[in-house]
Amino acid sequence: MDSSSSALEPLFAFLSYSVSQIETTFYKIPGSHVVARYVKSSHQDDPGRTVLEILLVIFAIRTLLQSRTRADSGGKHFIQFSEKEVDELVEEWTPEPLGQPLSAEEEADLASVPVISGANGPKPKLLNTGKQVLNLASYNFTGLAGNKDIEQRAIETLRKYGLGSCGPPGFYGTIDVHMDLERSIADFLGAESAILYSQAFSTISSVLPAFAKRHDVIVADRGVNFSIQKGLQISRSTIRWYDHNDLKSLEEVLESIEKDRRKRKAPLTRRFIVTEGIFEKDGAMVDLPKLIELKYKYKYRLVLDESISFGTVGRTGRGLTELYNVPASQVDMLIGSVANGLNSSGGFCAGSRIVIDHQRINGTSFVFSASVPALLAVSASEGINILRNTPSILSTLQENIYAMRAILDRVDCISIPSHPASPIIHIYVRYASPNTLQLPTSSGKPSNPSSVQPRDPPVFDIEAEEHLLQDVVDEALAQGVWVTRARRLRGQELLEARPSLRLAVSAALTKKECEKAANVVKAAAVKVLSRRK
Amino acid sequence: MPSNIALNPPTPTKSMFKRAPMASAKSYLSALSQADARARAHGATPTSTPALSLSSSVTSSSEDTVLNDAELDNYDGLALPSVPPTSEQVFPTIHSEFGHCSNENYRYRSAHPAGKPLHNLEETDPPYYILITTYLSYIFLICLGHLRDFVGKRLTPAFYRHLLPYDGYAPLNSDFDSFYTRRLKTRMDDCFSTPTTGVPGRTIMLLDRSTTDYNITHTLTGTRTRGLNISSYNYLGFAQARGGCADAVEEGIRRYGVSTCGARLEGGTSELHIMAEALVARFVGQEDALISSMGFATNSTVIPALVSKGCLVISDELNHASIRYGVRLSGASVRMFKHNDMEALESLLKEVISQGQPKTHRPWKKILIIVEGLYSMEGTLVNLPVIMELKKKYKFYLFIDEAHSIGALGPHGRGVADYFSVNPRHIDILMGTFTKSFGAAGGYVAGNKILIDRLRLRAHGGVYAEAMTPPVLIQVVASMASIMGVSSPVPQLKHSQNSSVSSASTIGLIESAEHHPGPALPSQLPPWMDLPPMMRDGSEGQTRLRRLAFNSRYLTRGLTKLGFILYGHSDSPIVPLLVFHPGKMAVFHRMMRARATPIVVVVVAYPATPLVTSRVRFCLSAAHTKEDIDTILKACDEVGDALDLKHMPGERWPLQRIMDSAVELVNMRDDE
């Protein structure tokens, strides 16, 4: 006994020494006296509080230390199994196959996609037939595909920069040609700044969640494209919908949100209007001046997707802002496609410097993706130069659109929802019998803004119409005109789009060729659609 | 005395010229002719590699090695090799893009020793004072930042207007959300987003910037700094403006133009897509592949087509943002497991399979495990052998993101499956990108034909995203074919032998051609594509793979012997070096850049890494030479001493010993 306590003595001495050491060091820290006095007096006043506080600290530490990935074994719905039962359950479980085999229909669908042999352009050669066709399927609005100047610049860039950028913009992937392109896009549009993403489809789905967060309000068109839908989904914001391209409906929705906010005295959140310039879904065009007016009236920020309209409308292809003579600075976030408009690859967002710089850190697909290859950025810059210097491209494009519409608008068995200036022309099957007419039986009541479904959804038979349209496509192709059905991810879109034939007009075609193509499409449509019962 | 913690990279001064090994074109040429003379006098054949030195085609490559003044401005010692080549050694690459290295000893085969479990990595903790001061520096930064916000909002409200409600608009970005960016990241913004020009190869040309408002805005000064590039994802050194791939791309642009004009299913499918997809499938050893025009989008648009509500995704906690994005879009449930912890994974599997879906307890429709082959911030390899064992037992589907590992790992460059000798067909989905090892852009998914056909129709990209452009596709095809080698057409062999033997050997050839990893088939290349012989027979690709493997191991081992704390496996071409302090990170970057031979590094901090483990990330390349690694080691040694970074317990070697015994270090086994 004695020996053990004497053996422990140096330990006690050491302990008391270190305690006093800690105490003196503690008191050396400036302000420590105040803390010590506070703790002492609070303990004197209320010892229970000390206990409570210690418990709180322990709880805080425990919460901090708990792993995010821990098993949820404490949950209400957790069932305890023995080792053997778990093994049996594991043995029993059979998963569904990862991918279902294609049905015969889907096989045919996939096989119906033509493959181009050689360069794409206004008159490409198709691989399976070996024949040249008039191309109304590919996006070559301004006819920049195959431009020799652009090719030459691309080759020069290749010889200076190599091909890949080999890194995300933050880590030495920002090449001077990217900065040049961003500047020329901003200058071209008249915006303060612009940012370049490496895929057009991934642009807006990244721009939206960079700004809109939970509890923010987004008012969106019911007909927005898939990329916007995905951006809205990721943002987790409160979404309100207005009827497709119906600005009166938009105003009603804005008004009701404002009323609701005032009633609930809700705090101020970010609010956005999201829509497209020319809708990818049907070619309708938004009334931009009215939209701007509403945005200012209700103090919303406007996100405008110009993926189709940039490079295709306006005197030199600057898009809707040029067409309506609205300063681009009034659109808070203007998204466009470098791939469609400039025949390269990538997308951009133009806006104020604050808006753009924010995305350089928070735009997911900007930050986490390698930047566009240098030669594609240079090709796009060269494309802008060409558009600036050759306004005739855009006038040719508009003349071609006009020529085609002049023929197609007079066909009875189809209907065209697209705006007369839209470079994409969607063609619906028109039903002859009046009882399946798609005019909404207007009940006068507005749709529910919380639901993406409109009050009176148009009725159509997707499968039958797709069939008919594919027959039209095949028929036209046999006549040497390549058009395509507008492909959709059926079942994944929020609102099913009506099946349509999509014509992409190009400035690289002559007026004659366009008329010929339109006549072929017309003949094919008449032939196929008159056959049906 | 000027501090060695230089804050601004100095402009090249005269003293640098003195230090440089070779000052001008003139001295380089004279050294070259001297070396030639020596070689002639001894009458010996110089030690040249068959792969990257090409004496027969001097004329064809003379354009590539053209000596112009800009290239030979060698004040930084980067433009010219330290040992001039003899006239027998003709390197078909430009030294500043792809370094000349003819020493066959500086090669290594990247493969996991068969039958051995993956070496378990233990993360070394730094001494406590490092941890405490790291936390303190964050606390200090945060307090200071809030103080500055508090004062700033009152004194200069104009600077804060975009962070506060204004005129009935909520701020786009609240001051709280952007606090880290404004108050911490901005302080070292000179280390991020540096603009560059030229080829991001062995060296990279940085555009110098200056700032007058503490990094809020930068202006280009018009000067440039060339640095040794250990930052770009250029594992096999295919970032080249000269050489077989670039020649093929040039020819391709003339034939195919720049754009494909549309989505794959609508009007943008070129024959090049079909060829490239067949080649990719063969490269990774799967039945079929689907190419997407952006690496990020490959994950974010394919994962939603694989899983949906009622399915479970089990994801490594350190998976890339694109995977998380894709999983969020899919609507599937997600569980995470601790990084690379196979025990945690197994217990999680037991739990989720036995419990089924939450609340309803219905069985999961599918369980998909998503892991990365090589983790880009950690340098760790996935423990594939164990996962394959688990897969047999638990019947989950496996998705491996090989963004970094494809091309960079394995004796044939076919990624982790090749590295661990696992049959790739047993893995359900192999995803990868072309940005990193192939010097291109975009990504792919590969799997069985049924699945890939399903993805062609169901993944978002096929319908809505632009197709990959011809120049990129050609770069992919050319670089990939040169790694694989192209098999010679079979019929030509027949004539030399008698018919019965030849038919047998033909069958054998066909069978071996189906075997993975095999060479590319001539039909998978465009007929006009004329690759140089070294690329066609795969020898150049092999050299690239083996140089990368050597460089990776040499740098890892060298830094460890110097006493740095590293993460990751030693075969990984990504080498993270831990610096812990946020402040040291910026200084490390600046000091490396300010050296006589500037070195360009990537520094990464929170939120890309955990708060305390700020790091420098080196990305090695086959383009680096052994001398380049020596340069890096020397620089790290000096900077590491200045910044107190060497905290690894264990044996330390002096720098000279490391440099002398590089081959020995590289061949050392992991457990030694």
CSV table of N, CA and C in Angstrom, one decimal, chain B residues 112-113 116-124 338-344 379-386 419-420 566-570 648 669-672:
chain,number,residue,atom,x,y,z
B,112,HIS,N,-0.8,-3.4,-60.9
B,112,HIS,CA,-0.9,-3.8,-59.5
B,112,HIS,C,-0.4,-5.2,-59.4
B,113,PRO,N,0.5,-5.5,-58.5
B,113,PRO,CA,1.0,-6.9,-58.4
B,113,PRO,C,-0.1,-7.9,-58.1
B,116,LYS,N,-2.2,-9.5,-54.7
B,116,LYS,CA,-2.0,-8.8,-53.5
B,116,LYS,C,-3.1,-7.8,-53.2
B,117,PRO,N,-3.5,-7.7,-52.0
B,117,PRO,CA,-4.5,-6.7,-51.7
B,117,PRO,C,-3.9,-5.3,-51.9
B,118,LEU,N,-4.8,-4.3,-52.2
B,118,LEU,CA,-4.3,-3.0,-52.4
B,118,LEU,C,-3.7,-2.4,-51.1
B,119,HIS,N,-2.6,-1.9,-51.3
B,119,HIS,CA,-1.9,-1.3,-50.1
B,119,HIS,C,-2.8,-0.3,-49.4
B,120,ASN,N,-3.0,-0.5,-48.2
B,120,ASN,CA,-3.9,0.4,-47.4
B,120,ASN,C,-3.2,1.7,-47.1
B,121,LEU,N,-3.9,2.8,-47.4
B,121,LEU,CA,-3.2,4.0,-47.1
B,121,LEU,C,-3.6,4.5,-45.8
B,122,GLU,N,-2.6,4.9,-45.0
B,122,GLU,CA,-2.9,5.6,-43.7
B,122,GLU,C,-2.6,7.0,-43.9
B,123,GLU,N,-3.5,7.9,-43.6
B,123,GLU,CA,-3.3,9.3,-43.7
B,123,GLU,C,-2.4,9.8,-42.5
B,124,THR,N,-1.3,10.3,-42.8
B,124,THR,CA,-0.4,10.8,-41.8
B,124,THR,C,-0.9,12.1,-41.2
B,338,LYS,N,-17.7,6.1,-46.5
B,338,LYS,CA,-16.4,6.7,-46.2
B,338,LYS,C,-15.5,6.4,-47.4
B,339,HIS,N,-14.7,7.4,-47.7
B,339,HIS,CA,-13.9,7.3,-48.9
B,339,HIS,C,-13.0,6.0,-48.9
B,340,ASN,N,-13.3,5.2,-49.9
B,340,ASN,CA,-12.5,4.0,-50.2
B,340,ASN,C,-12.5,3.0,-49.0
B,341,ASP,N,-13.5,3.1,-48.1
B,341,ASP,CA,-13.5,2.2,-46.9
B,341,ASP,C,-14.4,1.0,-47.3
B,342,MET,N,-13.8,-0.1,-47.6
B,342,MET,CA,-14.6,-1.3,-48.1
B,342,MET,C,-15.4,-1.9,-47.0
B,343,GLU,N,-14.9,-1.8,-45.7
B,343,GLU,CA,-15.7,-2.4,-44.7
B,343,GLU,C,-17.0,-1.6,-44.5
B,344,ALA,N,-16.8,-0.3,-44.5
B,344,ALA,CA,-18.0,0.6,-44.4
B,344,ALA,C,-19.0,0.3,-45.5
B,379,GLY,N,-5.6,11.4,-55.1
B,379,GLY,CA,-4.6,10.6,-55.7
B,379,GLY,C,-4.8,9.1,-55.3
B,380,THR,N,-6.0,8.8,-54.7
B,380,THR,CA,-6.2,7.4,-54.3
B,380,THR,C,-6.8,6.6,-55.4
B,381,LEU,N,-6.5,5.3,-55.4
B,381,LEU,CA,-7.1,4.4,-56.4
B,381,LEU,C,-8.3,3.7,-55.7
B,382,VAL,N,-9.3,3.4,-56.5
B,382,VAL,CA,-10.4,2.6,-55.9
B,382,VAL,C,-9.9,1.2,-55.6
B,383,ASN,N,-10.4,0.6,-54.6
B,383,ASN,CA,-10.0,-0.8,-54.2
B,383,ASN,C,-10.9,-1.7,-55.0
B,384,LEU,N,-10.5,-1.8,-56.3
B,384,LEU,CA,-11.4,-2.6,-57.2
B,384,LEU,C,-11.5,-4.1,-56.9
B,385,PRO,N,-10.4,-4.7,-56.6
B,385,PRO,CA,-10.5,-6.2,-56.3
B,385,PRO,C,-11.5,-6.5,-55.3
B,386,VAL,N,-11.6,-5.7,-54.2
B,386,VAL,CA,-12.5,-5.9,-53.1
B,386,VAL,C,-14.0,-5.6,-53.6
B,419,TYR,N,-5.2,-2.0,-64.7
B,419,TYR,CA,-4.2,-1.9,-63.6
B,419,TYR,C,-4.4,-3.1,-62.6
B,420,PHE,N,-5.6,-3.5,-62.3
B,420,PHE,CA,-5.8,-4.5,-61.3
B,420,PHE,C,-6.1,-5.9,-62.0
B,566,LEU,N,2.2,13.2,-48.1
B,566,LEU,CA,1.5,13.1,-49.3
B,566,LEU,C,0.2,12.3,-49.1
B,567,TYR,N,-0.7,12.4,-50.0
B,567,TYR,CA,-1.9,11.5,-50.1
B,567,TYR,C,-1.7,10.6,-51.3
B,568,GLY,N,-2.5,9.5,-51.3
B,568,GLY,CA,-2.6,8.8,-52.6
B,568,GLY,C,-1.6,7.7,-52.7
B,569,HIS,N,-1.9,6.8,-53.8
B,569,HIS,CA,-1.1,5.7,-54.1
B,569,HIS,C,0.1,6.1,-55.0
B,570,SER,N,1.2,5.4,-54.9
B,570,SER,CA,2.4,5.9,-55.6
B,570,SER,C,2.3,5.7,-57.1
B,648,MET,N,6.8,14.4,-42.3
B,648,MET,CA,6.6,12.9,-42.4
B,648,MET,C,7.6,12.2,-41.6
B,669,ARG,N,9.2,-1.7,-53.8
B,669,ARG,CA,7.8,-2.1,-53.7
B,669,ARG,C,7.1,-1.2,-52.7
B,670,ASP,N,5.8,-1.2,-52.7
B,670,ASP,CA,5.1,-0.3,-51.8
B,670,ASP,C,5.3,-0.6,-50.3
B,671,ASP,N,5.5,-1.9,-50.0
B,671,ASP,CA,5.6,-2.2,-48.6
B,671,ASP,C,7.0,-2.0,-48.0
B,672,GLU,N,8.0,-1.6,-48.9
B,672,GLU,CA,9.3,-1.4,-48.4
B,672,GLU,C,9.5,-0.1,-47.7
